[in-house]
Amino acid sequence: MNSTYEAPRRLIKTPDEIEKMRVAGRLAAEVLDMIKPHIKAGVSTLELDQICHDYIVNVQNAIPACLGYGAAPGRAAFQHSICTSVNHVVCHGIPSENKKLKNGDILNIDVTVIKDGYHGDTNMMYVVGGETSILANRLCKVAQEALYRGIATVKPGAYVGDIGAVIQKYVESERFSVVREYCGHGIGLTFHDEPQILHYGQKDTGMRLETGMTFTIEPMVNVGVWQTKTLGDKWTVVTKDHKLSAQYEHTLLVTDTGVEILTPRPEEDLSRFGQ
Ligand code: MF3
Ligand code: CO
Ligand code: CO
């Protein structure tokens, strides 16, 4: 039985494509940085969406990839430019004027921009008002550390399964759980491409990583059970037990020596990755 396999050649980016991925990645990260001072109690998630939309379109001259994305039988396309997922919302939260932020809320903003045809995809947690419970704080820290530990496994010759194995082991050692139904993904000209990057599983399994591949890692970490459900709007994903959830996401490039984070933020300490 062989549980590993080689990457299709089309997933290996050329130097010219990699440069475009760097540009798209930086723009996506800049949106997460730009929006920070706007996040405060009383602001609606729709207002945050409008600010991000205007910035992406008018300042960055880029395209918000989420807007109009994902129509499927029985589900309308996403009608907004960012996802805003508050507290027990796991992912794909729909910005709404009725969702006003409160002090102590934990909010994930997920931004994907398209520049020159290429996608940059990243998300992070914000604490509204800067203070929240010890549990919520620890959850956000563990989700970020889970992402970083996943990133640290990335190098040519490693397997996609190594990423999920490390993330699952770490998150469960913190007595939290990892969402199973949503995963990271190859990215480039296509928003969601091969390979799927599961945030749980077995090392030494799946696609072998090669220099020039680009993909996201985006673990969703729950305080309670890993199971989720999708609301009647067909987008909003919540934890089944309505306990808190947190997520962090970066877009990555496999390099000859390891990994390059394509969506770094100025305030982020990436020294352990040599960035
Ligand atoms: N940005 C999400 C991801 O990380 C996808 C959001 S799709 C949307 O893959 F339609 F909900 F915006
Ligand atoms: Co995303
Ligand atoms: Co993604």
Coordinates of N, CA and C in Angstrom, one line a residue, residues 45-263:
T45 N -20.4 44.2 11.7 CA -19.5 43.4 10.8 C -19.7 43.9 9.3
L46 N -20.9 44.4 9.0 CA -21.1 44.9 7.6 C -20.3 46.2 7.4
E47 N -20.1 47.0 8.4 CA -19.3 48.2 8.3 C -17.8 47.8 8.0
L48 N -17.3 46.8 8.7 CA -16.0 46.3 8.5 C -15.8 45.8 7.0
D49 N -16.9 45.1 6.5 CA -16.8 44.6 5.2 C -16.8 45.7 4.2
Q50 N -17.5 46.8 4.4 CA -17.5 47.9 3.5 C -16.2 48.6 3.4
I51 N -15.6 48.7 4.6 CA -14.2 49.4 4.6 C -13.2 48.5 3.9
C52 N -13.2 47.2 4.1 CA -12.3 46.3 3.4 C -12.5 46.3 1.9
H53 N -13.8 46.3 1.6 CA -14.1 46.2 0.1 C -13.6 47.5 -0.6
D54 N -13.9 48.7 0.0 CA -13.4 49.9 -0.6 C -11.9 49.9 -0.7
Y55 N -11.2 49.5 0.3 CA -9.7 49.5 0.4 C -9.2 48.5 -0.7
I56 N -9.7 47.3 -0.8 CA -9.2 46.4 -1.8 C -9.4 46.9 -3.2
V57 N -10.6 47.4 -3.5 CA -11.0 47.8 -4.8 C -10.3 49.2 -5.2
N58 N -10.4 50.2 -4.3 CA -10.0 51.5 -4.7 C -8.6 51.9 -4.3
V59 N -8.0 51.3 -3.3 CA -6.6 51.6 -2.9 C -5.7 50.5 -3.5
Q60 N -6.1 49.3 -3.4 CA -5.2 48.2 -3.9 C -5.4 47.9 -5.3
N61 N -6.4 48.4 -5.9 CA -6.8 48.0 -7.3 C -6.8 46.5 -7.5
A62 N -7.3 45.8 -6.5 CA -7.4 44.4 -6.5 C -8.9 43.9 -6.5
I63 N -9.1 42.6 -6.5 CA -10.4 42.1 -6.5 C -10.7 41.3 -5.2
P64 N -11.8 41.5 -4.5 CA -12.1 40.7 -3.4 C -12.6 39.3 -3.9
A65 N -11.9 38.3 -3.6 CA -12.2 37.0 -4.2 C -13.5 36.4 -3.6
C66 N -13.9 36.7 -2.4 CA -15.1 36.1 -1.8 C -16.4 36.7 -2.4
L67 N -16.3 37.9 -2.9 CA -17.5 38.5 -3.4 C -18.0 37.8 -4.7
G68 N -19.2 37.2 -4.6 CA -19.7 36.4 -5.8 C -19.2 35.0 -5.9
Y69 N -18.4 34.5 -4.9 CA -17.8 33.2 -4.9 C -18.8 32.1 -4.4
G70 N -18.6 31.0 -4.9 CA -19.2 29.8 -4.3 C -20.6 29.4 -4.5
A71 N -21.2 30.0 -5.5 CA -22.6 29.6 -5.9 C -22.6 28.1 -6.1
A72 N -23.7 27.4 -5.6 CA -23.8 25.9 -5.8 C -25.3 25.6 -5.8
P73 N -25.6 24.4 -6.3 CA -27.1 24.1 -6.3 C -27.6 24.3 -4.9
G74 N -28.6 25.1 -4.7 CA -29.2 25.3 -3.4 C -28.5 26.3 -2.5
R75 N -27.5 27.0 -3.1 CA -26.8 28.0 -2.3 C -26.4 29.2 -3.2
A76 N -26.8 30.4 -2.8 CA -26.4 31.6 -3.5 C -24.9 31.9 -3.3
A77 N -24.3 32.6 -4.2 CA -22.9 33.0 -4.1 C -22.8 33.9 -2.8
F78 N -21.5 34.0 -2.3 CA -21.2 34.8 -1.1 C -21.3 36.3 -1.6
Q79 N -22.0 37.1 -0.8 CA -22.4 38.5 -1.3 C -21.5 39.6 -0.7
H80 N -20.4 39.2 0.0 CA -19.5 40.1 0.7 C -18.1 39.9 0.4
S81 N -17.2 40.9 0.8 CA -15.8 40.9 0.4 C -14.9 40.2 1.4
I82 N -15.4 40.0 2.7 CA -14.6 39.3 3.7 C -15.6 38.4 4.4
C83 N -15.0 37.4 5.2 CA -15.8 36.7 6.1 C -15.5 37.2 7.5
T84 N -16.6 37.3 8.3 CA -16.5 37.8 9.7 C -17.1 36.8 10.6
S85 N -16.3 36.1 11.4 CA -16.8 35.0 12.2 C -16.5 35.3 13.7
V86 N -17.6 35.5 14.4 CA -17.6 36.0 15.8 C -17.9 34.8 16.8
N87 N -17.1 34.7 17.8 CA -17.3 33.7 18.9 C -17.5 32.3 18.5
H88 N -18.7 31.8 18.5 CA -18.9 30.4 18.2 C -19.0 30.1 16.7
V89 N -18.9 31.2 15.8 CA -18.9 31.0 14.4 C -17.5 30.5 14.0
V90 N -17.4 29.4 13.3 CA -16.2 28.7 13.0 C -15.5 29.4 11.7
C91 N -16.3 29.6 10.7 CA -15.8 30.3 9.5 C -17.0 30.7 8.6
H92 N -16.7 31.4 7.5 CA -17.7 31.9 6.5 C -18.8 32.7 7.1
G93 N -18.6 33.4 8.2 CA -19.5 34.3 8.8 C -19.9 35.4 7.8
I94 N -21.2 35.7 7.7 CA -21.6 36.7 6.7 C -21.7 38.1 7.4
P95 N -21.0 39.1 6.9 CA -21.1 40.4 7.4 C -22.5 40.9 7.4
S96 N -22.9 41.5 8.6 CA -24.3 41.9 8.7 C -24.4 43.2 9.5
E97 N -25.4 44.1 9.2 CA -25.5 45.3 9.9 C -26.1 45.0 11.3
N98 N -26.7 43.8 11.4 CA -27.3 43.5 12.7 C -26.3 42.9 13.7
K99 N -25.1 42.5 13.2 CA -24.1 41.9 14.0 C -23.1 43.0 14.5
K100 N -23.5 43.6 15.7 CA -22.6 44.7 16.2 C -21.7 44.1 17.2
L101 N -20.4 44.4 17.2 CA -19.4 43.9 18.0 C -19.6 44.4 19.5
K102 N -19.2 43.5 20.4 CA -19.3 43.8 21.8 C -17.8 43.6 22.4
N103 N -17.5 44.3 23.5 CA -16.2 44.1 24.1 C -16.1 42.7 24.6
G104 N -15.0 42.1 24.4 CA -14.7 40.7 24.7 C -15.1 39.7 23.7
D105 N -15.7 40.1 22.6 CA -16.0 39.2 21.5 C -14.6 38.8 20.8
I106 N -14.5 37.6 20.3 CA -13.4 37.2 19.5 C -13.9 37.1 18.0
L107 N -13.2 37.8 17.1 CA -13.6 38.0 15.7 C -12.5 37.5 14.8
N108 N -12.9 36.6 13.9 CA -12.0 36.3 12.8 C -12.4 37.0 11.5
I109 N -11.4 37.7 10.9 CA -11.6 38.3 9.6 C -10.7 37.5 8.6
D110 N -11.4 37.0 7.5 CA -10.7 36.2 6.5 C -10.8 37.0 5.2
V111 N -9.6 37.3 4.6 CA -9.5 38.1 3.4 C -8.8 37.3 2.3
T112 N -9.4 37.4 1.1 CA -8.8 36.8 0.0 C -8.8 37.9 -1.1
V113 N -7.7 38.3 -1.7 CA -7.6 39.2 -2.8 C -7.1 38.5 -4.0
I114 N -7.5 39.0 -5.2 CA -6.9 38.6 -6.4 C -6.2 39.8 -7.1
K115 N -4.9 39.6 -7.4 CA -4.2 40.7 -8.0 C -3.4 40.0 -9.2
D116 N -3.6 40.6 -10.4 CA -2.9 40.0 -11.6 C -3.3 38.5 -11.8
G117 N -4.5 38.2 -11.3 CA -5.0 36.8 -11.5 C -4.7 35.9 -10.4
Y118 N -3.8 36.2 -9.5 CA -3.3 35.3 -8.4 C -3.9 35.7 -7.1
H119 N -4.2 34.7 -6.3 CA -4.9 34.8 -5.0 C -3.9 34.9 -3.8
G120 N -4.3 35.7 -2.8 CA -3.6 35.7 -1.5 C -4.7 35.6 -0.5
D121 N -4.6 34.7 0.5 CA -5.6 34.3 1.4 C -5.1 34.2 2.8
T122 N -5.7 35.0 3.7 CA -5.1 35.0 5.1 C -6.2 35.4 6.1
N123 N -6.1 34.9 7.3 CA -7.1 35.4 8.3 C -6.4 35.4 9.7
M124 N -7.1 36.1 10.6 CA -6.6 36.3 12.0 C -7.7 36.6 12.9
M125 N -7.4 36.4 14.2 CA -8.3 36.8 15.3 C -8.1 38.2 15.8
Y126 N -9.1 38.8 16.2 CA -9.1 40.1 16.9 C -9.9 40.0 18.2
V127 N -9.5 40.6 19.3 CA -10.3 40.7 20.5 C -10.9 42.1 20.6
V128 N -12.2 42.1 20.6 CA -12.9 43.4 20.6 C -12.6 44.1 22.0
G129 N -12.1 45.3 21.9 CA -11.8 46.0 23.2 C -10.5 45.6 23.8
G130 N -9.9 44.6 23.2 CA -8.5 44.2 23.7 C -8.5 43.2 24.9
E131 N -9.7 43.0 25.5 CA -9.7 42.1 26.7 C -10.8 41.1 26.5
T132 N -10.5 39.8 26.8 CA -11.6 38.8 26.8 C -11.3 37.8 27.9
S133 N -12.0 36.6 28.0 CA -11.8 35.7 29.0 C -10.4 35.0 28.9
I134 N -9.9 34.4 29.9 CA -8.7 33.6 29.9 C -8.8 32.5 28.8
L135 N -10.0 31.8 28.8 CA -10.2 30.7 27.9 C -10.2 31.2 26.4
A136 N -10.9 32.3 26.1 CA -10.9 32.8 24.8 C -9.5 33.2 24.3
N137 N -8.8 33.9 25.2 CA -7.4 34.3 24.9 C -6.5 33.1 24.6
R138 N -6.7 32.0 25.4 CA -5.8 30.8 25.2 C -6.2 30.2 23.9
L139 N -7.5 30.1 23.6 CA -8.0 29.5 22.4 C -7.3 30.2 21.1
C140 N -7.3 31.6 21.1 CA -6.8 32.3 20.0 C -5.3 32.0 19.9
K141 N -4.6 32.0 21.1 CA -3.1 31.7 21.1 C -2.8 30.3 20.5
V142 N -3.6 29.4 20.9 CA -3.4 28.0 20.5 C -3.7 27.9 19.0
A143 N -4.7 28.5 18.5 CA -5.0 28.5 17.0 C -3.8 29.1 16.2
Q144 N -3.2 30.2 16.7 CA -2.1 30.8 16.0 C -0.9 29.9 16.1
E145 N -0.6 29.3 17.3 CA 0.5 28.4 17.5 C 0.4 27.1 16.6
A146 N -0.9 26.7 16.5 CA -1.2 25.5 15.7 C -0.8 25.8 14.2
L147 N -1.1 27.0 13.7 CA -0.7 27.4 12.4 C 0.8 27.4 12.3
Y148 N 1.5 28.0 13.2 CA 2.9 28.1 13.1 C 3.6 26.7 13.2
R149 N 3.1 25.8 14.0 CA 3.7 24.5 14.0 C 3.4 23.8 12.7
G150 N 2.3 24.0 12.1 CA 2.0 23.4 10.8 C 3.0 23.9 9.8
I151 N 3.2 25.3 9.8 CA 4.1 25.9 8.9 C 5.5 25.4 9.0
A152 N 5.9 25.1 10.3 CA 7.3 24.7 10.5 C 7.6 23.3 10.0
T153 N 6.6 22.5 9.6 CA 6.8 21.2 9.0 C 7.0 21.3 7.5
V154 N 6.8 22.5 6.9 CA 6.8 22.6 5.4 C 8.2 22.7 4.9
K155 N 8.5 21.8 4.0 CA 9.8 21.8 3.3 C 9.7 20.8 2.2
P156 N 10.6 20.9 1.2 CA 10.5 19.9 0.1 C 10.8 18.5 0.7
G157 N 10.0 17.5 0.2 CA 10.2 16.2 0.7 C 9.3 15.8 1.9
A158 N 8.8 16.8 2.6 CA 7.8 16.5 3.6 C 6.5 16.1 2.9
Y159 N 5.5 15.6 3.7 CA 4.2 15.2 3.2 C 3.1 16.1 3.7
V160 N 2.1 16.3 2.9 CA 0.9 17.1 3.4 C 0.4 16.5 4.7
G161 N 0.4 15.2 4.9 CA 0.0 14.6 6.2 C 0.8 15.0 7.4
D162 N 2.0 15.4 7.2 CA 2.8 15.9 8.3 C 2.3 17.1 9.0
I163 N 1.7 18.0 8.1 CA 1.1 19.3 8.6 C 0.0 19.0 9.6
G164 N -1.0 18.2 9.1 CA -2.2 17.9 9.9 C -1.8 17.1 11.2
A165 N -0.9 16.2 11.1 CA -0.5 15.4 12.2 C 0.0 16.3 13.4
V166 N 0.9 17.2 13.0 CA 1.5 18.1 14.0 C 0.5 19.0 14.6
I167 N -0.4 19.5 13.8 CA -1.5 20.5 14.3 C -2.4 19.7 15.2
Q168 N -2.9 18.6 14.8 CA -3.8 17.8 15.7 C -3.2 17.4 17.0
K169 N -2.0 17.0 17.0 CA -1.3 16.6 18.2 C -1.2 17.8 19.2
Y170 N -0.8 18.9 18.6 CA -0.6 20.1 19.5 C -2.0 20.5 20.1
V171 N -3.0 20.7 19.2 CA -4.3 21.2 19.7 C -4.9 20.3 20.7
E172 N -4.8 19.0 20.5 CA -5.4 18.1 21.4 C -4.6 18.0 22.7
S173 N -3.3 18.3 22.7 CA -2.5 18.4 23.9 C -2.9 19.6 24.7
E174 N -3.6 20.5 24.1 CA -4.1 21.7 24.8 C -5.6 21.5 25.2
R175 N -6.1 20.3 25.0 CA -7.5 19.9 25.3 C -8.5 20.7 24.5
F176 N -8.1 21.1 23.3 CA -9.1 21.7 22.4 C -9.2 20.7 21.2
S177 N -10.1 21.0 20.3 CA -10.3 20.1 19.1 C -10.2 20.8 17.8
V178 N -9.9 20.0 16.8 CA -9.6 20.6 15.4 C -10.8 20.2 14.5
V179 N -11.3 21.3 13.9 CA -12.4 21.1 12.9 C -12.0 20.2 11.8
R180 N -12.9 19.2 11.4 CA -12.5 18.3 10.3 C -13.1 18.6 9.0
E181 N -14.2 19.3 8.9 CA -14.9 19.5 7.7 C -14.4 20.5 6.7
Y182 N -13.5 21.4 7.2 CA -12.9 22.4 6.4 C -11.4 22.3 6.5
C183 N -10.7 22.7 5.4 CA -9.3 22.4 5.3 C -8.6 23.6 4.6
G184 N -7.2 23.6 4.7 CA -6.4 24.4 3.8 C -6.4 23.9 2.4
H185 N -5.8 24.6 1.5 CA -5.9 24.3 0.0 C -4.8 24.9 -0.8
G186 N -4.5 24.2 -1.9 CA -3.7 24.8 -2.9 C -4.3 26.1 -3.4
I187 N -3.4 27.0 -3.8 CA -3.9 28.3 -4.2 C -3.0 28.9 -5.3
G188 N -3.5 29.7 -6.2 CA -2.7 30.4 -7.2 C -3.7 31.1 -8.1
L189 N -3.8 30.7 -9.4 CA -4.8 31.3 -10.3 C -6.2 30.8 -9.8
T190 N -6.2 29.7 -9.2 CA -7.5 29.1 -8.6 C -7.5 29.4 -7.1
F191 N -8.7 29.8 -6.6 CA -8.8 30.1 -5.1 C -8.6 28.8 -4.3
H192 N -9.4 27.7 -4.6 CA -9.3 26.5 -3.9 C -8.9 25.4 -4.8
D193 N -7.6 25.0 -4.8 CA -7.0 24.0 -5.7 C -6.5 22.8 -4.9
E194 N -6.0 21.9 -5.5 CA -5.3 20.8 -4.9 C -4.0 21.3 -4.3
P195 N -3.4 20.7 -3.3 CA -4.0 19.6 -2.5 C -4.9 20.2 -1.4
Q196 N -5.8 19.3 -0.8 CA -6.4 19.7 0.4 C -5.4 19.5 1.6
I197 N -5.4 20.5 2.4 CA -4.5 20.5 3.6 C -5.3 20.2 4.8
L198 N -5.5 18.9 5.2 CA -6.2 18.6 6.4 C -5.4 19.1 7.6
H199 N -6.2 19.5 8.7 CA -5.5 19.9 9.9 C -5.5 18.8 11.0
Y200 N -5.6 17.6 10.5 CA -5.6 16.4 11.4 C -5.1 15.3 10.5
G201 N -4.6 14.2 11.1 CA -4.3 13.0 10.3 C -2.9 12.5 10.6
Q202 N -2.3 11.8 9.6 CA -1.1 11.0 9.8 C 0.1 11.5 9.1
K203 N 1.2 11.5 9.8 CA 2.4 11.9 9.1 C 2.8 10.9 8.1
D204 N 3.7 11.3 7.1 CA 4.2 10.4 6.1 C 3.1 9.9 5.2
T205 N 2.0 10.7 5.0 CA 0.9 10.3 4.1 C 0.6 11.5 3.2
G206 N -0.1 11.2 2.1 CA -0.6 12.3 1.2 C 0.5 12.8 0.2
M207 N 0.2 13.9 -0.4 CA 1.1 14.5 -1.4 C 2.4 14.9 -0.9
R208 N 3.5 14.6 -1.6 CA 4.8 15.1 -1.2 C 5.0 16.5 -1.6
L209 N 5.5 17.3 -0.7 CA 5.7 18.8 -1.0 C 7.0 19.0 -1.8
E210 N 6.9 19.9 -2.8 CA 8.0 20.3 -3.7 C 8.2 21.8 -3.7
T211 N 9.4 22.2 -4.0 CA 9.7 23.6 -4.1 C 8.8 24.2 -5.2
G212 N 8.1 25.3 -4.9 CA 7.3 26.0 -5.9 C 5.8 25.8 -5.7
M213 N 5.5 24.9 -4.8 CA 4.0 24.7 -4.5 C 3.6 25.8 -3.6
T214 N 2.3 26.3 -3.7 CA 1.7 27.3 -2.9 C 0.4 26.8 -2.3
F215 N 0.2 26.9 -1.0 CA -1.1 26.5 -0.4 C -1.3 27.2 0.9
T216 N -2.5 27.1 1.4 CA -2.8 27.7 2.7 C -2.8 26.6 3.8
I217 N -2.5 27.1 5.0 CA -2.8 26.3 6.2 C -3.7 27.2 7.1
E218 N -4.8 26.6 7.6 CA -5.8 27.5 8.2 C -6.6 26.7 9.3
P219 N -5.9 26.3 10.3 CA -6.6 25.4 11.3 C -7.7 26.2 12.1
M220 N -8.9 25.5 12.2 CA -10.0 26.0 13.1 C -10.0 25.2 14.3
V221 N -9.9 25.9 15.5 CA -9.7 25.2 16.8 C -10.9 25.5 17.6
N222 N -11.5 24.4 18.2 CA -12.7 24.6 19.0 C -12.4 24.3 20.5
V223 N -13.1 25.0 21.4 CA -13.0 24.8 22.8 C -13.7 23.4 23.2
G224 N -14.8 23.1 22.5 CA -15.5 21.9 22.8 C -15.3 20.9 21.7
V225 N -16.4 20.3 21.2 CA -16.4 19.3 20.2 C -15.9 19.8 18.8
W226 N -15.3 18.9 18.0 CA -14.9 19.4 16.7 C -16.0 19.6 15.6
Q227 N -17.2 19.0 15.9 CA -18.3 19.0 15.0 C -18.8 20.4 14.7
T228 N -19.3 20.6 13.5 CA -19.9 21.9 13.2 C -21.3 21.7 12.5
K229 N -22.0 22.8 12.4 CA -23.2 22.7 11.6 C -23.3 24.1 10.8
T230 N -24.0 24.0 9.7 CA -24.1 25.2 8.8 C -25.5 25.7 9.0
L231 N -25.6 27.0 9.1 CA -27.0 27.7 9.3 C -27.8 27.7 8.1
G232 N -29.1 28.1 8.2 CA -30.0 28.1 7.1 C -29.6 29.0 5.9
D233 N -28.7 30.0 6.2 CA -28.2 30.8 5.1 C -27.2 30.1 4.2
K234 N -26.9 28.8 4.6 CA -26.1 27.9 3.8 C -24.6 28.3 3.8
W235 N -24.2 29.3 4.5 CA -22.8 29.8 4.6 C -22.2 29.7 6.0
T236 N -22.9 30.3 7.0 CA -22.4 30.5 8.3 C -22.1 29.1 9.0
V237 N -20.9 28.8 9.3 CA -20.6 27.5 10.0 C -20.4 27.8 11.5
V238 N -21.1 27.1 12.4 CA -21.0 27.3 13.8 C -20.6 26.0 14.5
T239 N -20.0 26.1 15.7 CA -19.7 24.9 16.4 C -21.0 24.2 16.8
K240 N -21.0 22.9 16.8 CA -22.3 22.1 17.1 C -22.7 22.4 18.6
D241 N -21.7 22.6 19.5 CA -22.1 22.8 20.9 C -22.1 24.3 21.2
H242 N -22.0 25.2 20.2 CA -22.0 26.6 20.4 C -20.9 27.1 21.3
K243 N -19.9 26.4 21.5 CA -18.7 26.9 22.3 C -17.8 27.6 21.3
L244 N -16.8 28.3 21.8 CA -16.0 29.2 21.0 C -15.1 28.5 20.0
S245 N -14.8 29.2 18.9 CA -13.9 28.7 17.9 C -12.9 29.8 17.4
A246 N -11.7 29.4 17.1 CA -10.7 30.4 16.6 C -9.9 29.8 15.4
Q247 N -9.5 30.7 14.5 CA -8.7 30.3 13.3 C -7.7 31.3 13.0
Y248 N -6.5 30.8 12.4 CA -5.5 31.7 11.8 C -5.2 31.0 10.5
E249 N -4.9 31.8 9.4 CA -4.5 31.3 8.1 C -3.4 32.1 7.5
H250 N -2.5 31.4 6.8 CA -1.5 32.0 6.0 C -1.4 31.3 4.6
T251 N -1.0 32.0 3.6 CA -0.7 31.5 2.3 C 0.8 31.3 2.3
L252 N 1.3 30.1 1.8 CA 2.7 29.7 1.9 C 3.3 29.2 0.6
L253 N 4.6 29.4 0.5 CA 5.3 28.9 -0.6 C 6.4 27.9 -0.1
V254 N 6.5 26.7 -0.8 CA 7.6 25.8 -0.4 C 8.8 26.3 -1.2
T255 N 9.9 26.5 -0.4 CA 11.2 26.9 -1.0 C 12.2 25.8 -0.9
D256 N 13.3 26.0 -1.5 CA 14.4 25.0 -1.5 C 14.8 24.7 0.0
T257 N 14.8 25.7 0.8 CA 15.3 25.5 2.2 C 14.1 25.3 3.2
G258 N 12.9 25.4 2.8 CA 11.8 25.3 3.7 C 10.5 25.9 3.3
V259 N 10.2 27.1 3.9 CA 8.9 27.7 3.6 C 9.1 29.3 3.6
E260 N 8.3 29.9 2.8 CA 8.1 31.4 2.8 C 6.7 31.7 3.1
I261 N 6.4 32.5 4.1 CA 5.0 33.0 4.4 C 4.8 34.1 3.4
L262 N 3.7 34.0 2.6 CA 3.4 35.0 1.5 C 2.5 36.1 2.1
T263 N 1.9 35.9 3.3 CA 1.0 36.8 3.8 C 1.4 37.3 5.2

